[in-house]
Short mmCIF file of C-alpha atoms and ligand atoms in Angstrom, two decimals:
data_model
loop_
_atom_site.label_atom_id
_atom_site.label_comp_id
_atom_site.label_asym_id
_atom_site.label_seq_id
_atom_site.Cartn_x
_atom_site.Cartn_y
_atom_site.Cartn_z
CA UNK A 1 18.13 7.54 19.97
CA UNK A 2 20.55 9.24 17.60
CA UNK A 3 20.40 8.87 13.83
CA UNK A 4 23.11 6.59 12.49
CA UNK A 5 25.61 8.37 10.28
CA UNK A 6 25.50 8.41 6.49
CA UNK A 7 27.96 5.53 6.15
CA UNK A 8 25.50 3.18 7.83
CA UNK A 9 22.80 3.60 5.22
CA UNK A 10 22.59 1.65 2.00
CA UNK A 11 22.53 4.21 -0.77
CA UNK A 12 23.17 2.27 -3.99
CA UNK A 13 21.00 0.60 -6.61
CA UNK A 14 20.70 -3.18 -6.73
CA UNK A 15 20.88 -4.29 -10.36
CA UNK A 16 21.44 -7.78 -11.75
CA UNK A 17 22.85 -9.14 -8.48
CA UNK A 18 25.19 -6.23 -7.71
CA UNK A 19 25.12 -3.02 -5.66
CA UNK A 20 26.03 -0.18 -8.02
CA UNK A 21 25.96 3.61 -8.25
CA UNK A 22 23.58 5.08 -10.78
CA UNK A 23 24.97 5.23 -14.33
CA UNK A 24 24.93 9.05 -14.27
CA UNK A 25 26.11 9.33 -10.65
CA UNK A 26 23.10 11.37 -9.57
CA UNK A 27 21.78 11.33 -6.00
CA UNK A 28 18.65 12.39 -4.18
CA UNK A 29 18.74 13.85 -0.66
CA UNK A 30 16.78 12.06 2.06
CA UNK A 31 15.58 13.90 5.18
CA UNK A 32 14.42 13.06 8.68
CA UNK A 33 10.84 14.40 8.92
CA UNK A 34 10.99 14.74 12.69
CA UNK A 35 13.90 17.20 12.56
CA UNK A 36 14.14 18.34 8.94
CA UNK A 37 17.79 17.19 9.04
CA UNK A 38 19.60 15.69 6.07
CA UNK A 39 20.04 11.92 6.49
CA UNK A 40 21.72 10.63 3.35
CA UNK A 41 22.24 11.06 -0.37
CA UNK A 42 20.84 8.05 -2.15
CA UNK A 43 21.62 7.02 -5.72
CA UNK A 44 19.05 8.40 -8.11
CA UNK A 45 18.63 6.07 -11.05
CA UNK A 46 17.85 7.12 -14.60
CA UNK A 47 16.63 5.48 -17.81
CA UNK A 48 20.14 3.93 -18.22
CA UNK A 49 19.78 2.07 -14.94
CA UNK A 50 16.23 1.04 -15.82
CA UNK A 51 17.59 -0.42 -19.05
CA UNK A 52 20.20 -2.49 -17.18
CA UNK A 53 17.72 -3.65 -14.55
CA UNK A 54 15.08 -4.70 -17.09
CA UNK A 55 17.70 -6.49 -19.19
CA UNK A 56 18.95 -8.37 -16.11
CA UNK A 57 15.39 -9.26 -15.08
CA UNK A 58 14.57 -10.48 -18.61
CA UNK A 59 17.67 -12.73 -18.67
CA UNK A 60 16.87 -14.12 -15.22
CA UNK A 61 13.25 -14.77 -16.19
CA UNK A 62 14.20 -17.60 -18.57
CA UNK A 63 15.39 -19.83 -15.72
CA UNK A 64 13.29 -18.39 -12.88
CA UNK A 65 10.03 -19.13 -14.67
CA UNK A 66 11.05 -22.82 -14.82
CA UNK A 67 11.55 -23.14 -11.05
CA UNK A 68 8.89 -24.98 -9.10
CA UNK A 69 6.60 -23.23 -6.67
CA UNK A 70 8.28 -25.20 -3.87
CA UNK A 71 11.70 -23.84 -4.87
CA UNK A 72 10.40 -20.28 -4.93
CA UNK A 73 8.69 -20.84 -1.57
CA UNK A 74 12.10 -21.71 -0.07
CA UNK A 75 13.45 -18.33 -1.16
CA UNK A 76 10.39 -16.54 0.22
CA UNK A 77 10.83 -18.31 3.57
CA UNK A 78 14.53 -17.36 3.58
CA UNK A 79 13.42 -13.74 3.09
CA UNK A 80 11.08 -14.10 6.07
CA UNK A 81 13.99 -15.32 8.23
CA UNK A 82 16.24 -12.48 7.04
CA UNK A 83 13.57 -9.82 7.68
CA UNK A 84 12.97 -11.28 11.14
CA UNK A 85 16.70 -11.07 11.86
CA UNK A 86 16.74 -7.40 10.77
CA UNK A 87 13.45 -6.47 12.43
CA UNK A 88 14.90 -3.80 14.74
CA UNK A 89 16.96 -2.12 12.05
CA UNK A 90 14.11 -2.10 9.53
CA UNK A 91 11.76 -0.54 12.10
CA UNK A 92 14.41 1.99 13.10
CA UNK A 93 14.98 3.06 9.47
CA UNK A 94 11.25 3.28 8.91
CA UNK A 95 10.81 5.66 11.89
CA UNK A 96 13.85 7.68 10.92
CA UNK A 97 12.97 8.16 7.26
CA UNK A 98 9.16 8.11 7.35
CA UNK A 99 8.48 9.45 10.85
CA UNK A 100 6.28 6.59 12.08
CA UNK A 101 6.39 5.99 15.84
CA UNK A 102 8.43 2.87 16.62
CA UNK A 103 5.37 0.77 17.46
CA UNK A 104 3.76 1.51 14.09
CA UNK A 105 7.05 0.81 12.32
CA UNK A 106 7.22 -2.60 14.03
CA UNK A 107 3.69 -3.38 12.82
CA UNK A 108 4.84 -2.73 9.26
CA UNK A 109 7.70 -5.21 9.62
CA UNK A 110 5.23 -7.81 10.95
CA UNK A 111 3.06 -7.19 7.90
CA UNK A 112 6.02 -7.80 5.58
CA UNK A 113 6.78 -11.08 7.35
CA UNK A 114 3.14 -12.22 7.24
CA UNK A 115 2.86 -11.40 3.55
CA UNK A 116 5.99 -13.31 2.49
CA UNK A 117 4.95 -16.26 4.67
CA UNK A 118 1.49 -16.40 3.07
CA UNK A 119 2.80 -16.22 -0.50
CA UNK A 120 5.36 -18.94 0.30
CA UNK A 121 2.39 -21.21 1.06
CA UNK A 122 0.61 -20.14 -2.09
CA UNK A 123 3.73 -20.74 -4.19
CA UNK A 124 3.82 -24.32 -2.96
CA UNK A 125 0.18 -24.83 -3.83
CA UNK A 126 0.93 -23.56 -7.35
CA UNK A 127 2.72 -26.81 -8.17
CA UNK A 128 -0.62 -28.63 -7.93
CA UNK A 129 -2.55 -25.92 -9.73
CA UNK A 130 -0.24 -25.19 -12.66
CA UNK A 131 -1.83 -27.70 -14.98
CA UNK A 132 -5.48 -27.91 -14.13
CA UNK A 133 -7.68 -30.27 -16.13
CA UNK A 134 -11.00 -28.76 -17.18
CA UNK A 135 -14.09 -30.83 -17.80
CA UNK A 136 -15.28 -30.41 -21.42
CA UNK A 137 -18.07 -32.19 -23.38
CA UNK A 138 -15.60 -34.30 -25.36
CA UNK A 139 -13.88 -37.60 -24.68
CA UNK A 140 -11.55 -37.08 -27.61
CA UNK A 141 -9.74 -34.00 -26.32
CA UNK A 142 -8.11 -33.05 -23.07
CA UNK A 143 -8.32 -29.39 -21.97
CA UNK A 144 -5.94 -27.90 -19.45
CA UNK A 145 -5.58 -24.46 -17.96
CA UNK A 146 -1.98 -23.48 -17.18
CA UNK A 147 -1.02 -20.56 -14.99
CA UNK A 148 2.28 -19.01 -16.01
CA UNK A 149 4.27 -16.03 -14.76
CA UNK A 150 3.65 -12.98 -16.93
CA UNK A 151 7.31 -11.88 -17.25
CA UNK A 152 9.30 -8.93 -15.95
CA UNK A 153 7.22 -6.90 -13.51
CA UNK A 154 7.77 -3.27 -12.50
CA UNK A 155 6.74 -2.59 -8.90
CA UNK A 156 6.30 1.11 -8.13
CA UNK A 157 5.51 2.08 -4.54
CA UNK A 158 4.79 5.18 -2.41
CA UNK A 159 6.29 6.53 0.82
CA UNK A 160 3.42 6.14 3.29
CA UNK A 161 3.84 2.39 3.80
CA UNK A 162 7.30 1.68 2.43
CA UNK A 163 8.10 -2.04 2.81
CA UNK A 164 4.42 -3.00 3.23
CA UNK A 165 3.34 -1.82 -0.22
CA UNK A 166 6.55 -3.39 -1.52
CA UNK A 167 5.87 -6.76 0.14
CA UNK A 168 2.28 -6.84 -1.17
CA UNK A 169 3.68 -6.76 -4.71
CA UNK A 170 7.04 -8.44 -4.39
CA UNK A 171 5.99 -11.57 -2.53
CA UNK A 172 3.24 -12.56 -5.01
CA UNK A 173 5.36 -11.57 -8.03
CA UNK A 174 8.25 -13.81 -6.95
CA UNK A 175 5.82 -16.57 -5.91
CA UNK A 176 4.23 -16.48 -9.36
CA UNK A 177 7.63 -16.83 -11.04
CA UNK A 178 8.07 -13.24 -12.27
CA UNK A 179 11.32 -11.35 -12.05
CA UNK A 180 11.04 -7.78 -10.82
CA UNK A 181 12.34 -4.24 -10.84
CA UNK A 182 11.29 -2.45 -7.66
CA UNK A 183 11.08 1.35 -7.66
CA UNK A 184 10.75 2.65 -4.09
CA UNK A 185 9.61 6.19 -3.38
CA UNK A 186 12.47 8.69 -3.61
CA UNK A 187 11.21 10.06 -0.27
CA UNK A 188 11.67 6.84 1.78
CA UNK A 189 14.45 4.76 0.20
CA UNK A 190 16.32 3.93 3.43
CA UNK A 191 14.05 1.19 4.84
CA UNK A 192 13.39 -0.06 1.30
CA UNK A 193 17.10 -0.48 0.54
CA UNK A 194 17.59 -2.36 3.82
CA UNK A 195 14.70 -4.63 2.80
CA UNK A 196 16.35 -4.99 -0.62
CA UNK A 197 19.56 -6.03 1.11
CA UNK A 198 17.65 -8.64 3.15
CA UNK A 199 16.22 -10.01 -0.10
CA UNK A 200 19.58 -9.85 -1.88
CA UNK A 201 21.19 -11.86 0.92
CA UNK A 202 19.10 -15.02 0.41
CA UNK A 203 20.90 -16.03 -2.79
CA UNK A 204 18.27 -15.41 -5.44
CA UNK A 205 19.76 -15.83 -8.94
CA UNK A 206 21.14 -12.54 -10.30
CA UNK A 207 18.48 -10.43 -11.99
CA UNK A 208 15.45 -11.99 -10.29
CA UNK A 209 15.17 -9.01 -7.95
CA UNK A 210 16.34 -5.48 -8.79
CA UNK A 211 15.82 -2.23 -6.87
CA UNK A 212 16.24 1.12 -8.59
CA UNK A 213 15.70 4.19 -6.42
CA UNK A 214 15.12 7.62 -7.93
CA UNK A 215 12.34 9.94 -8.96
CA UNK A 216 9.10 9.09 -10.71
CA UNK A 217 10.14 11.00 -13.81
CA UNK A 218 13.62 9.46 -14.08
CA UNK A 219 12.92 5.85 -13.02
CA UNK A 220 9.15 5.27 -12.77
CA UNK A 221 8.22 6.67 -16.18
CA UNK A 222 10.90 4.78 -18.20
CA UNK A 223 10.01 1.58 -16.36
CA UNK A 224 6.35 1.90 -17.26
CA UNK A 225 7.21 2.73 -20.88
CA UNK A 226 9.74 -0.10 -21.28
CA UNK A 227 8.71 -2.74 -23.82
CA UNK A 228 10.54 -5.45 -21.83
CA UNK A 229 8.25 -4.94 -18.84
CA UNK A 230 5.08 -7.06 -19.09
CA UNK A 231 3.30 -5.91 -15.94
CA UNK A 232 3.20 -2.73 -13.88
CA UNK A 233 1.96 -2.92 -10.33
CA UNK A 234 1.64 0.63 -9.02
CA UNK A 235 0.60 2.08 -5.68
CA UNK A 236 0.41 5.84 -5.36
CA UNK A 237 -1.76 8.84 -6.10
CA UNK A 238 -4.72 8.65 -8.46
CA UNK A 239 -3.25 11.30 -10.78
CA UNK A 240 0.05 9.45 -11.28
CA UNK A 241 -1.89 6.18 -11.57
CA UNK A 242 -3.78 7.64 -14.53
CA UNK A 243 -0.50 8.64 -16.17
CA UNK A 244 0.87 5.13 -15.59
CA UNK A 245 -2.18 3.54 -17.19
CA UNK A 246 -1.98 5.86 -20.22
CA UNK A 247 1.74 5.19 -20.70
CA UNK A 248 1.27 1.43 -20.29
CA UNK A 249 -1.30 1.52 -23.09
CA UNK A 250 1.45 2.27 -25.64
CA UNK A 251 3.00 -1.15 -25.06
CA UNK A 252 -0.26 -2.81 -23.95
CA UNK A 253 1.12 -4.20 -20.75
CA UNK A 254 -0.98 -5.24 -17.78
CA UNK A 255 -1.49 -2.74 -14.96
CA UNK A 256 -2.65 -3.06 -11.37
CA UNK A 257 -3.27 0.24 -9.61
CA UNK A 258 -3.76 0.96 -5.90
CA UNK A 259 -4.63 4.64 -5.62
CA UNK A 260 -6.19 7.25 -3.37
CA UNK A 261 -9.21 7.18 -1.10
CA UNK A 262 -11.71 9.34 0.76
CA UNK A 263 -13.35 6.87 3.06
CA UNK A 264 -16.05 7.03 5.72
CA UNK A 265 -16.58 5.67 9.17
CA UNK A 266 -20.30 5.50 9.97
CA UNK A 267 -21.42 5.49 13.59
CA UNK A 268 -25.06 4.45 14.05
CA UNK A 269 -27.19 5.46 17.03
CA UNK A 270 -26.95 2.00 18.65
CA UNK A 271 -23.13 1.94 18.47
CA UNK A 272 -20.80 1.24 21.37
CA UNK A 273 -19.42 4.78 21.73
CA UNK A 274 -16.08 3.73 23.24
CA UNK A 275 -15.48 1.36 20.36
CA UNK A 276 -16.53 4.02 17.85
CA UNK A 277 -14.13 6.56 19.38
CA UNK A 278 -11.21 4.11 19.25
CA UNK A 279 -11.94 3.26 15.61
CA UNK A 280 -12.38 6.90 14.58
CA UNK A 281 -9.09 7.84 16.23
CA UNK A 282 -7.14 5.00 14.61
CA UNK A 283 -8.80 5.49 11.21
CA UNK A 284 -7.94 9.20 11.19
CA UNK A 285 -4.65 9.56 13.00
CA UNK A 286 -2.68 6.31 12.53
CA UNK A 287 0.42 7.09 10.44
CA UNK A 288 -0.51 10.78 10.94
CA UNK A 289 -3.50 10.18 8.67
CA UNK A 290 -1.19 9.44 5.74
CA UNK A 291 -3.18 6.38 4.75
CA UNK A 292 -5.02 5.56 1.56
CA UNK A 293 -7.47 3.83 3.90
CA UNK A 294 -7.91 6.82 6.24
CA UNK A 295 -11.55 7.03 7.32
CA UNK A 296 -11.37 10.80 7.29
CA UNK A 297 -15.12 11.31 6.79
CA UNK A 298 -16.85 10.69 10.11
CA UNK A 299 -20.61 10.20 9.75
CA UNK A 300 -22.42 10.24 13.09
CA UNK A 301 -26.08 9.54 13.90
CA UNK A 302 -27.65 12.82 15.09
CA UNK A 303 -28.64 11.37 18.49
CA UNK A 304 -25.01 10.49 19.34
CA UNK A 305 -23.33 13.50 17.80
CA UNK A 306 -23.04 15.96 20.76
CA UNK A 307 -21.53 13.41 23.18
CA UNK A 308 -19.41 11.67 20.61
CA UNK A 309 -17.96 14.91 19.24
CA UNK A 310 -17.08 16.27 22.67
CA UNK A 311 -15.32 13.03 23.60
CA UNK A 312 -13.59 12.79 20.23
CA UNK A 313 -12.08 16.25 20.62
CA UNK A 314 -10.94 15.36 24.15
CA UNK A 315 -9.25 12.20 22.89
CA UNK A 316 -7.60 13.97 19.95
CA UNK A 317 -6.14 16.58 22.29
CA UNK A 318 -4.63 13.85 24.45
CA UNK A 319 -2.73 12.22 21.56
CA UNK A 320 1.01 12.55 22.17
CA UNK A 321 2.64 13.98 19.04
CA UNK A 322 6.41 14.13 18.72
CA UNK A 323 9.72 12.38 18.09
CA UNK A 324 8.89 8.91 16.71
CA UNK A 325 11.63 7.37 18.87
CA UNK A 326 10.42 8.91 22.16
CA UNK A 327 8.56 6.48 24.44
CA UNK A 328 4.82 7.11 24.60
CA UNK A 329 4.65 9.08 21.35
CA UNK A 330 1.51 8.10 19.43
CA UNK A 331 1.78 10.28 16.34
CA UNK A 332 4.85 11.37 14.40
CA UNK A 333 5.40 14.09 11.78
CA UNK A 334 4.17 14.23 8.20
CA UNK A 335 6.70 12.78 5.79
CA UNK A 336 8.23 16.01 4.43
CA UNK A 337 7.79 19.74 4.00
CA UNK A 338 5.77 19.42 0.79
CA UNK A 339 3.25 17.15 2.51
CA UNK A 340 3.16 19.45 5.54
CA UNK A 341 2.43 22.50 3.35
CA UNK A 342 -0.19 20.57 1.35
CA UNK A 343 -2.12 19.54 4.47
CA UNK A 344 -1.84 23.05 5.95
CA UNK A 345 -3.25 24.39 2.66
CA UNK A 346 -6.24 22.03 2.89
CA UNK A 347 -6.90 23.13 6.49
CA UNK A 348 -6.80 26.83 5.57
CA UNK A 349 -9.04 26.25 2.56
CA UNK A 350 -11.49 24.28 4.76
CA UNK A 351 -11.75 27.20 7.18
CA UNK A 352 -12.26 29.60 4.26
CA UNK A 353 -15.01 27.31 2.91
CA UNK A 354 -16.93 27.57 6.18
CA UNK A 355 -16.05 24.32 7.97
CA UNK A 356 -15.98 24.63 11.79
CA UNK A 357 -12.55 23.83 13.29
CA UNK A 358 -13.04 21.98 16.59
CA UNK A 359 -9.41 21.28 17.43
CA UNK A 360 -5.90 21.28 15.93
CA UNK A 361 -5.22 22.94 12.61
CA UNK A 362 -1.57 23.81 13.21
CA UNK A 363 1.65 22.67 14.85
CA UNK A 364 1.23 21.07 18.27
CA UNK A 365 2.64 23.47 20.91
CA UNK A 366 5.34 21.13 22.21
CA UNK A 367 6.38 19.33 19.00
CA UNK A 368 10.02 19.68 17.87
CA UNK A 369 10.49 23.01 16.05
CA UNK A 370 12.01 21.88 12.76
CA UNK A 371 9.88 18.76 12.22
CA UNK A 372 6.80 18.57 9.99
CA UNK A 373 4.22 18.09 12.75
CA UNK A 374 0.51 18.87 12.55
CA UNK A 375 -1.81 18.40 15.53
CA UNK A 376 -4.76 16.00 15.24
CA UNK A 377 -7.38 18.17 13.56
CA UNK A 378 -11.18 17.86 13.60
CA UNK A 379 -13.70 19.82 11.57
CA UNK A 380 -17.50 19.79 11.92
CA UNK A 381 -20.20 21.16 9.57
CA UNK A 382 -17.99 20.53 6.55
CA UNK A 383 -19.76 21.64 3.34
CA UNK A 384 -20.26 18.54 1.15
CA UNK A 385 -18.99 20.42 -1.90
CA UNK A 386 -15.75 21.58 -0.25
CA UNK A 387 -12.33 20.16 -1.09
CA UNK A 388 -11.96 19.23 2.58
CA UNK A 389 -14.91 16.85 2.21
CA UNK A 390 -14.18 15.56 -1.29
CA UNK A 391 -10.38 15.41 -1.71
CA UNK A 392 -7.88 13.05 -0.16
CA UNK A 393 -6.09 15.17 2.49
CA UNK A 394 -3.44 12.61 3.53
CA UNK A 395 -2.89 14.15 6.94
CA UNK A 396 -4.35 13.97 10.47
CA UNK A 397 -7.61 15.71 9.56
CA UNK A 398 -11.11 14.39 10.30
CA UNK A 399 -14.32 15.88 8.88
CA UNK A 400 -17.53 15.19 10.78
CA UNK A 401 -21.12 15.29 9.49
CA UNK A 402 -24.32 14.11 11.13
CA UNK A 403 -26.98 11.93 9.48
CA UNK A 404 -30.57 11.02 10.23
CA UNK A 405 -31.23 7.76 8.37
CA UNK A 406 -29.31 4.69 7.31
CA UNK A 407 -29.96 5.43 3.64
CA UNK A 408 -28.65 8.98 4.04
CA UNK A 409 -25.46 7.65 5.64
CA UNK A 410 -24.92 5.18 2.79
CA UNK A 411 -25.63 7.82 0.14
CA UNK A 412 -23.22 10.32 1.71
CA UNK A 413 -20.48 7.68 2.02
CA UNK A 414 -20.96 6.58 -1.58
CA UNK A 415 -20.98 10.16 -2.86
CA UNK A 416 -17.27 10.12 -3.66
CA UNK A 417 -15.15 9.49 -6.72
CA UNK A 418 -13.16 7.06 -4.57
CA UNK A 419 -14.26 3.72 -3.09
CA UNK A 420 -11.42 2.16 -1.16
CA UNK A 421 -12.68 1.24 2.33
CA UNK A 422 -15.34 1.98 4.96
CA UNK A 423 -15.97 1.26 8.63
CA UNK A 424 -19.43 0.65 10.09
CA UNK A 425 -20.11 0.83 13.83
CA UNK A 426 -23.45 -0.56 14.94
CA UNK A 427 -24.84 -3.01 17.49
CA UNK A 428 -27.30 -4.32 14.91
CA UNK A 429 -25.75 -7.24 13.04
CA UNK A 430 -28.31 -7.16 10.23
CA UNK A 431 -27.71 -3.47 9.67
CA UNK A 432 -23.96 -4.02 9.66
CA UNK A 433 -24.38 -6.58 6.91
CA UNK A 434 -26.89 -4.48 4.93
CA UNK A 435 -24.73 -1.36 5.00
CA UNK A 436 -21.55 -3.31 4.20
CA UNK A 437 -23.23 -4.65 1.06
CA UNK A 438 -24.61 -1.24 0.04
CA UNK A 439 -21.27 0.56 0.25
CA UNK A 440 -19.20 1.09 -2.89
CA UNK A 441 -15.93 0.14 -1.22
CA UNK A 442 -13.44 -2.69 -1.67
CA UNK A 443 -13.02 -3.35 2.05
CA UNK A 444 -15.61 -2.85 4.81
CA UNK A 445 -14.79 -3.25 8.49
CA UNK A 446 -17.84 -3.79 10.72
CA UNK A 447 -17.07 -3.01 14.37
CA UNK A 448 -13.41 -3.94 13.80
CA UNK A 449 -10.14 -2.07 13.54
CA UNK A 450 -8.49 -1.75 10.13
CA UNK A 451 -6.97 -5.23 10.19
CA UNK A 452 -5.66 -6.50 6.86
CA UNK A 453 -4.84 -10.19 6.53
CA UNK A 454 -2.68 -11.23 3.56
CA UNK A 455 -5.07 -14.14 2.94
CA UNK A 456 -7.95 -11.78 2.06
CA UNK A 457 -7.98 -8.98 -0.54
CA UNK A 458 -7.01 -5.35 -0.92
CA UNK A 459 -8.26 -2.72 -3.34
CA UNK A 460 -11.26 -0.55 -4.01
CA UNK A 461 -14.04 0.58 -6.30
CA UNK A 462 -14.10 3.54 -8.68
CA UNK A 463 -10.98 5.75 -8.80
CA UNK A 464 -9.29 3.91 -5.92
CA UNK A 465 -8.04 0.83 -7.73
CA UNK A 466 -7.70 -1.25 -10.83
CA UNK A 467 -7.46 -4.91 -9.81
CA UNK A 468 -6.87 -6.34 -6.36
CA UNK A 469 -3.86 -7.15 -4.20
CA UNK A 470 -3.38 -9.79 -1.50
CA UNK A 471 -4.97 -13.22 -1.35
CA UNK A 472 -5.00 -15.34 -4.50
CA UNK A 473 -5.97 -12.18 -6.43
CA UNK A 474 -2.57 -10.65 -5.67
CA UNK A 475 -0.83 -13.67 -7.17
CA UNK A 476 -3.16 -13.88 -10.17
CA UNK A 477 -2.15 -10.29 -11.03
CA UNK A 478 1.28 -11.64 -12.01
CA UNK A 479 0.07 -14.61 -14.03
CA UNK A 480 -0.96 -15.32 -17.60
CA UNK A 481 -3.56 -17.99 -18.30
CA UNK A 482 -2.83 -20.48 -21.03
CA UNK A 483 -5.26 -23.04 -22.37
CA UNK A 484 -3.76 -26.23 -23.86
CA UNK A 485 -6.07 -28.56 -25.79
CA UNK A 486 -4.62 -31.97 -26.78
CA UNK A 487 -5.80 -35.11 -28.49
CA UNK A 488 -6.24 -37.97 -26.05
CA UNK A 489 -5.31 -40.71 -28.64
CA UNK A 490 -2.13 -40.83 -30.71
CA UNK A 491 -2.62 -38.80 -33.91
CA UNK A 492 -2.28 -41.83 -36.24
CA UNK A 493 -5.33 -43.50 -34.65
CA UNK A 494 -7.54 -40.42 -34.75
CA UNK A 495 -7.10 -39.50 -38.43
P1 NAD B 1 2.82 9.31 -5.95
O1 NAD B 1 1.79 8.95 -6.94
O2 NAD B 1 3.35 10.68 -5.94
O3 NAD B 1 4.11 8.36 -6.11
C1 NAD B 1 4.02 6.95 -6.03
C2 NAD B 1 5.23 6.34 -6.73
O4 NAD B 1 5.14 6.63 -8.13
C3 NAD B 1 6.57 6.92 -6.28
O5 NAD B 1 7.53 5.90 -6.26
C4 NAD B 1 6.88 7.93 -7.38
O6 NAD B 1 8.25 8.22 -7.51
C5 NAD B 1 6.33 7.22 -8.60
N1 NAD B 1 6.01 8.08 -9.75
C6 NAD B 1 5.79 9.41 -9.76
N2 NAD B 1 5.54 9.82 -11.03
C7 NAD B 1 5.60 8.73 -11.82
C8 NAD B 1 5.43 8.48 -13.23
N3 NAD B 1 5.13 9.47 -14.06
N4 NAD B 1 5.55 7.24 -13.69
C9 NAD B 1 5.82 6.20 -12.85
N5 NAD B 1 6.03 6.37 -11.51
C10 NAD B 1 5.91 7.62 -11.01
O7 NAD B 1 2.22 8.91 -4.53
P2 NAD B 1 2.85 9.16 -3.10
O8 NAD B 1 2.71 10.60 -2.76
O9 NAD B 1 4.19 8.52 -3.02
O10 NAD B 1 1.86 8.28 -2.19
C11 NAD B 1 0.67 8.74 -1.67
C12 NAD B 1 -0.49 8.24 -2.49
O11 NAD B 1 -0.47 6.82 -2.55
C13 NAD B 1 -1.84 8.60 -1.90
O12 NAD B 1 -2.70 9.06 -2.90
C14 NAD B 1 -2.34 7.29 -1.32
O13 NAD B 1 -3.74 7.18 -1.23
C15 NAD B 1 -1.77 6.31 -2.29
N6 NAD B 1 -1.69 4.97 -1.68
C16 NAD B 1 -2.61 4.04 -2.06
C17 NAD B 1 -2.61 2.77 -1.46
C18 NAD B 1 -3.62 1.74 -1.83
O14 NAD B 1 -3.42 0.58 -1.49
N7 NAD B 1 -4.70 2.08 -2.53
C19 NAD B 1 -1.64 2.47 -0.50
C20 NAD B 1 -0.72 3.45 -0.15
C21 NAD B 1 -0.75 4.70 -0.76
#
């Protein structure tokens, strides 16, 4: 499949109901990670555009906050229909700009649809929950808890799951009655702008939804600092998340942060080895390992280690790496040169630190020359103090260590500054439950793939998150709570 030409991409900002060029006319170049080729020049917003977008969102908030949940649900369902109609194009842009194989890109579109559908339901339920009577020890007064939208929300998202990370914020924010300014990653604006166009086409009032592409420094930072923004929902690296939280402190706005991870998959000696291998492979190499939820630490019971490792290496070497549009390709490139160099640096440092490279480590022999491809890579005997073991690599790199006892496995998994997810593979149900409860992680999968249902929750412990997304928690992140206490009798009678 050939890349569409520049004219077929959306490249403008969407502010206050209109597609516009950035106020200063700047652009940012977007590349195809599978070929290194230039794809488009996309408008790069600045503080001027942020100002216009926040002003539009603040104006729109006055009326939008008065709409009923049922009205907002109708818009969310219209977005579902529009995304469904554009499914192929959204998946194509995702593969082109991010490098995900087509099948993975389709999964992301399904996730967007599922998320908007779920929050449409929740928006409808809000109409019953908005004024909730609370039982108090008084017959004289009536106490109510009201849930209200918190105001203009800034949604700042990364490049590794464009559209999905957007949907996880946007759907609950709109459902709650907030107006929003979305800031997609400057690396993957093409699918995000197509999604923005799908949203723009459903007739939301001007200013309810705004999308300002551009860099973190020029768009993200002024958005976070803006006094008109009442909530920042950020997904990205832990370092930038810390900066966001510090900046938000100046105006004391609410923040939700979804950050990095360094997660473990633990394979106990009673595990179904075929299942374990499938889960290790998916947890390490899906999206070329560019996942906050990558289970890049593989902890294996000593008894299973020799067989499991040999079979894991065999499987990794069979993974088809290449052009994301080619049939049968299972793993695409890393997202850009900077990411490619970063992961290569981690691999070289790992070797220098004494980790044993079992397979991979460089470009796959038959991958396209100019693309940013790295072969599935597996290390054993990784020193627990090394960066390879402790830092988020964000590439197709697995680090294996053996363990002798359940407690040792739990301790090693918990010995991390992060605490996003974990996977446990065991035939013993009681152990699965025990280990799941002992892990310092926000999501634990026991004998299951990394399935994420919008009805549940997303987020982690420690330096992985502040707050939670998805489920009712994701909606609550965009709400204020108001208590209203009233006299039950007319005032004249009670005095
Ligand atoms: P990043 O932190 O570099 O950028 C994320 C977003 O923040 C981008 O839109 C960027 O332009 C913007 N940004 C940069 N500097 C900013 C600033 N000073 N103020 C405001 N915004 C700024 O992250 P990335 O490289 O795009 O994404 C990869 C990271 O995201 C990884 O660490 C990964 O673990 C994390 N991530 C976490 C989750 C999760 O749910 N926990 C999900 C996906 C990705």
